JSON list of C-alpha atoms in Angstrom, two decimals:
[
{"chain": "A", "resi": 1, "resn": "MET", "atom": "CA", "xyz": [228.63, 101.05, -104.89]},
{"chain": "A", "resi": 2, "resn": "GLU", "atom": "CA", "xyz": [226.09, 103.67, -105.93]},
{"chain": "A", "resi": 3, "resn": "ARG", "atom": "CA", "xyz": [227.23, 106.55, -108.13]},
{"chain": "A", "resi": 4, "resn": "LYS", "atom": "CA", "xyz": [225.81, 109.05, -105.60]},
{"chain": "A", "resi": 5, "resn": "THR", "atom": "CA", "xyz": [228.04, 107.55, -102.85]},
{"chain": "A", "resi": 6, "resn": "LEU", "atom": "CA", "xyz": [231.08, 107.65, -105.11]},
{"chain": "A", "resi": 7, "resn": "GLU", "atom": "CA", "xyz": [230.48, 111.32, -105.80]},
{"chain": "A", "resi": 8, "resn": "ALA", "atom": "CA", "xyz": [229.99, 112.04, -102.09]},
{"chain": "A", "resi": 9, "resn": "ILE", "atom": "CA", "xyz": [233.40, 110.57, -101.23]},
{"chain": "A", "resi": 10, "resn": "GLU", "atom": "CA", "xyz": [234.96, 112.16, -104.33]},
{"chain": "A", "resi": 11, "resn": "PHE", "atom": "CA", "xyz": [236.25, 108.79, -105.44]},
{"chain": "A", "resi": 12, "resn": "ASP", "atom": "CA", "xyz": [237.11, 109.94, -108.98]},
{"chain": "A", "resi": 13, "resn": "LYS", "atom": "CA", "xyz": [239.15, 112.81, -107.58]},
{"chain": "A", "resi": 14, "resn": "ILE", "atom": "CA", "xyz": [241.06, 110.50, -105.19]},
{"chain": "A", "resi": 15, "resn": "LYS", "atom": "CA", "xyz": [241.59, 107.96, -107.99]},
{"chain": "A", "resi": 16, "resn": "SER", "atom": "CA", "xyz": [242.97, 110.67, -110.27]},
{"chain": "A", "resi": 17, "resn": "MET", "atom": "CA", "xyz": [245.43, 111.72, -107.55]},
{"chain": "A", "resi": 18, "resn": "VAL", "atom": "CA", "xyz": [246.63, 108.10, -107.22]},
{"chain": "A", "resi": 19, "resn": "ILE", "atom": "CA", "xyz": [247.01, 107.82, -111.02]},
{"chain": "A", "resi": 20, "resn": "ASP", "atom": "CA", "xyz": [249.12, 110.98, -111.04]},
{"chain": "A", "resi": 21, "resn": "GLN", "atom": "CA", "xyz": [251.55, 109.35, -108.61]},
{"chain": "A", "resi": 22, "resn": "THR", "atom": "CA", "xyz": [252.15, 106.18, -110.65]},
{"chain": "A", "resi": 23, "resn": "ILE", "atom": "CA", "xyz": [255.56, 105.62, -112.15]},
{"chain": "A", "resi": 24, "resn": "THR", "atom": "CA", "xyz": [255.11, 102.59, -114.37]},
{"chain": "A", "resi": 25, "resn": "GLU", "atom": "CA", "xyz": [252.63, 101.61, -117.07]},
{"chain": "A", "resi": 26, "resn": "TYR", "atom": "CA", "xyz": [251.56, 98.67, -114.88]},
{"chain": "A", "resi": 27, "resn": "GLY", "atom": "CA", "xyz": [251.00, 100.93, -111.90]},
{"chain": "A", "resi": 28, "resn": "ASN", "atom": "CA", "xyz": [248.97, 103.29, -114.06]},
{"chain": "A", "resi": 29, "resn": "ARG", "atom": "CA", "xyz": [246.75, 100.47, -115.30]},
{"chain": "A", "resi": 30, "resn": "ALA", "atom": "CA", "xyz": [246.31, 99.16, -111.71]},
{"chain": "A", "resi": 31, "resn": "ALA", "atom": "CA", "xyz": [245.34, 102.61, -110.52]},
{"chain": "A", "resi": 32, "resn": "GLU", "atom": "CA", "xyz": [242.89, 103.01, -113.40]},
{"chain": "A", "resi": 33, "resn": "ALA", "atom": "CA", "xyz": [241.20, 99.76, -112.34]},
{"chain": "A", "resi": 34, "resn": "LEU", "atom": "CA", "xyz": [240.72, 100.84, -108.70]},
{"chain": "A", "resi": 35, "resn": "VAL", "atom": "CA", "xyz": [237.24, 100.39, -107.24]},
{"chain": "A", "resi": 36, "resn": "PRO", "atom": "CA", "xyz": [236.05, 100.94, -103.68]},
{"chain": "A", "resi": 37, "resn": "LEU", "atom": "CA", "xyz": [235.92, 97.91, -101.46]},
{"chain": "A", "resi": 38, "resn": "CYS", "atom": "CA", "xyz": [232.66, 96.91, -99.82]},
{"chain": "A", "resi": 39, "resn": "GLU", "atom": "CA", "xyz": [233.89, 93.83, -98.01]},
{"chain": "A", "resi": 40, "resn": "PHE", "atom": "CA", "xyz": [235.16, 94.65, -94.53]},
{"chain": "A", "resi": 41, "resn": "LEU", "atom": "CA", "xyz": [237.62, 91.76, -94.21]},
{"chain": "A", "resi": 42, "resn": "HIS", "atom": "CA", "xyz": [239.22, 92.47, -97.57]},
{"chain": "A", "resi": 43, "resn": "ALA", "atom": "CA", "xyz": [239.55, 96.14, -96.73]},
{"chain": "A", "resi": 44, "resn": "LYS", "atom": "CA", "xyz": [241.03, 95.25, -93.32]},
{"chain": "A", "resi": 45, "resn": "LYS", "atom": "CA", "xyz": [243.62, 92.96, -94.96]},
{"chain": "A", "resi": 46, "resn": "LEU", "atom": "CA", "xyz": [244.64, 95.68, -97.43]},
{"chain": "A", "resi": 47, "resn": "LEU", "atom": "CA", "xyz": [244.94, 98.24, -94.62]},
{"chain": "A", "resi": 48, "resn": "SER", "atom": "CA", "xyz": [247.19, 95.83, -92.77]},
{"chain": "A", "resi": 49, "resn": "GLU", "atom": "CA", "xyz": [249.38, 95.58, -95.90]},
{"chain": "A", "resi": 50, "resn": "LEU", "atom": "CA", "xyz": [249.42, 99.32, -96.17]},
{"chain": "A", "resi": 51, "resn": "SER", "atom": "CA", "xyz": [250.57, 99.56, -92.51]},
{"chain": "A", "resi": 52, "resn": "GLU", "atom": "CA", "xyz": [253.42, 97.17, -93.31]},
{"chain": "A", "resi": 53, "resn": "ALA", "atom": "CA", "xyz": [254.36, 99.28, -96.32]},
{"chain": "A", "resi": 54, "resn": "ILE", "atom": "CA", "xyz": [254.41, 102.47, -94.25]},
{"chain": "A", "resi": 55, "resn": "VAL", "atom": "CA", "xyz": [256.66, 100.88, -91.65]},
{"chain": "A", "resi": 56, "resn": "LEU", "atom": "CA", "xyz": [259.03, 99.76, -94.41]},
{"chain": "A", "resi": 57, "resn": "PHE", "atom": "CA", "xyz": [259.02, 103.21, -95.91]},
{"chain": "A", "resi": 58, "resn": "ILE", "atom": "CA", "xyz": [259.84, 104.81, -92.55]},
{"chain": "A", "resi": 59, "resn": "LYS", "atom": "CA", "xyz": [262.71, 102.34, -91.98]},
{"chain": "A", "resi": 60, "resn": "LYS", "atom": "CA", "xyz": [264.23, 102.26, -95.51]},
{"chain": "A", "resi": 61, "resn": "GLY", "atom": "CA", "xyz": [262.92, 105.29, -97.38]},
{"chain": "A", "resi": 62, "resn": "ASN", "atom": "CA", "xyz": [261.56, 105.36, -100.92]},
{"chain": "A", "resi": 63, "resn": "VAL", "atom": "CA", "xyz": [261.10, 102.11, -102.83]},
{"chain": "A", "resi": 64, "resn": "PRO", "atom": "CA", "xyz": [263.83, 101.95, -105.51]},
{"chain": "A", "resi": 65, "resn": "ILE", "atom": "CA", "xyz": [261.58, 101.93, -108.56]},
{"chain": "A", "resi": 66, "resn": "ALA", "atom": "CA", "xyz": [261.72, 103.94, -111.74]},
{"chain": "A", "resi": 67, "resn": "SER", "atom": "CA", "xyz": [259.64, 104.41, -114.83]},
{"chain": "A", "resi": 68, "resn": "VAL", "atom": "CA", "xyz": [259.86, 101.37, -117.05]},
{"chain": "A", "resi": 69, "resn": "ASN", "atom": "CA", "xyz": [258.34, 100.30, -120.32]},
{"chain": "A", "resi": 70, "resn": "ASP", "atom": "CA", "xyz": [256.00, 97.31, -120.46]},
{"chain": "A", "resi": 71, "resn": "ILE", "atom": "CA", "xyz": [258.06, 94.47, -121.86]},
{"chain": "A", "resi": 72, "resn": "SER", "atom": "CA", "xyz": [255.42, 91.77, -121.89]},
{"chain": "A", "resi": 73, "resn": "ASP", "atom": "CA", "xyz": [255.29, 91.66, -125.70]},
{"chain": "A", "resi": 74, "resn": "GLN", "atom": "CA", "xyz": [259.07, 91.37, -125.89]},
{"chain": "A", "resi": 75, "resn": "ILE", "atom": "CA", "xyz": [259.05, 88.55, -123.35]},
{"chain": "A", "resi": 76, "resn": "LYS", "atom": "CA", "xyz": [256.44, 86.66, -125.33]},
{"chain": "A", "resi": 77, "resn": "ARG", "atom": "CA", "xyz": [258.46, 87.13, -128.53]},
{"chain": "A", "resi": 78, "resn": "ALA", "atom": "CA", "xyz": [261.65, 85.91, -126.85]},
{"chain": "A", "resi": 79, "resn": "GLU", "atom": "CA", "xyz": [259.83, 82.86, -125.38]},
{"chain": "A", "resi": 80, "resn": "LEU", "atom": "CA", "xyz": [258.77, 81.98, -128.93]},
{"chain": "A", "resi": 81, "resn": "GLY", "atom": "CA", "xyz": [262.37, 82.14, -130.08]},
{"chain": "A", "resi": 82, "resn": "GLY", "atom": "CA", "xyz": [262.26, 85.64, -131.51]},
{"chain": "A", "resi": 83, "resn": "THR", "atom": "CA", "xyz": [264.99, 88.23, -131.12]},
{"chain": "A", "resi": 84, "resn": "LEU", "atom": "CA", "xyz": [265.03, 91.64, -129.37]},
{"chain": "A", "resi": 85, "resn": "ASN", "atom": "CA", "xyz": [266.61, 94.78, -130.70]},
{"chain": "A", "resi": 86, "resn": "ALA", "atom": "CA", "xyz": [269.02, 96.87, -128.68]},
{"chain": "A", "resi": 87, "resn": "ALA", "atom": "CA", "xyz": [266.37, 99.22, -127.28]},
{"chain": "A", "resi": 88, "resn": "GLU", "atom": "CA", "xyz": [264.23, 96.27, -126.16]},
{"chain": "A", "resi": 89, "resn": "LEU", "atom": "CA", "xyz": [267.27, 94.64, -124.50]},
{"chain": "A", "resi": 90, "resn": "LEU", "atom": "CA", "xyz": [267.99, 97.86, -122.67]},
{"chain": "A", "resi": 91, "resn": "ASP", "atom": "CA", "xyz": [264.39, 97.90, -121.37]},
{"chain": "A", "resi": 92, "resn": "VAL", "atom": "CA", "xyz": [264.86, 94.33, -120.15]},
{"chain": "A", "resi": 93, "resn": "ALA", "atom": "CA", "xyz": [268.13, 95.20, -118.49]},
{"chain": "A", "resi": 94, "resn": "LYS", "atom": "CA", "xyz": [266.53, 98.23, -116.76]},
{"chain": "A", "resi": 95, "resn": "ILE", "atom": "CA", "xyz": [263.79, 96.00, -115.30]},
{"chain": "A", "resi": 96, "resn": "LEU", "atom": "CA", "xyz": [266.36, 93.46, -114.15]},
{"chain": "A", "resi": 97, "resn": "LYS", "atom": "CA", "xyz": [268.36, 96.19, -112.44]},
{"chain": "A", "resi": 98, "resn": "ILE", "atom": "CA", "xyz": [265.29, 97.56, -110.69]},
{"chain": "A", "resi": 99, "resn": "SER", "atom": "CA", "xyz": [264.28, 94.01, -109.69]},
{"chain": "A", "resi": 100, "resn": "ASN", "atom": "CA", "xyz": [267.67, 93.52, -108.10]},
{"chain": "A", "resi": 101, "resn": "ALA", "atom": "CA", "xyz": [267.35, 96.83, -106.21]},
{"chain": "A", "resi": 102, "resn": "LEU", "atom": "CA", "xyz": [263.88, 95.77, -104.99]},
{"chain": "A", "resi": 103, "resn": "ILE", "atom": "CA", "xyz": [265.19, 92.43, -103.74]},
{"chain": "A", "resi": 104, "resn": "THR", "atom": "CA", "xyz": [267.92, 94.26, -101.81]},
{"chain": "A", "resi": 105, "resn": "TYR", "atom": "CA", "xyz": [265.42, 96.75, -100.48]},
{"chain": "A", "resi": 106, "resn": "TYR", "atom": "CA", "xyz": [263.00, 94.10, -99.16]},
{"chain": "A", "resi": 107, "resn": "ASN", "atom": "CA", "xyz": [265.75, 91.92, -97.64]}
]
């Protein structure tokens, strides 16, 4: 998409607002990578997913998610047989707890 068009729709401003609403590092990286869609069918599919998310939000309220640290390095180390310290184990436990809450939320 042309820079002039992006400026006209204030895409950077909107993107900044989305980034400000992220809770997790992963969400922040995903928001940073946002680009406008030019393909109608792809945009239509994502709007359908958004509609589903809105219905779920109306029925069940906020998604039970909290700020978490990225544990991908710790997972790799553990897969290689390494050990995790107490703080790293607490980060893993927090993600597992949130994962369980998300499963309950979506079921």
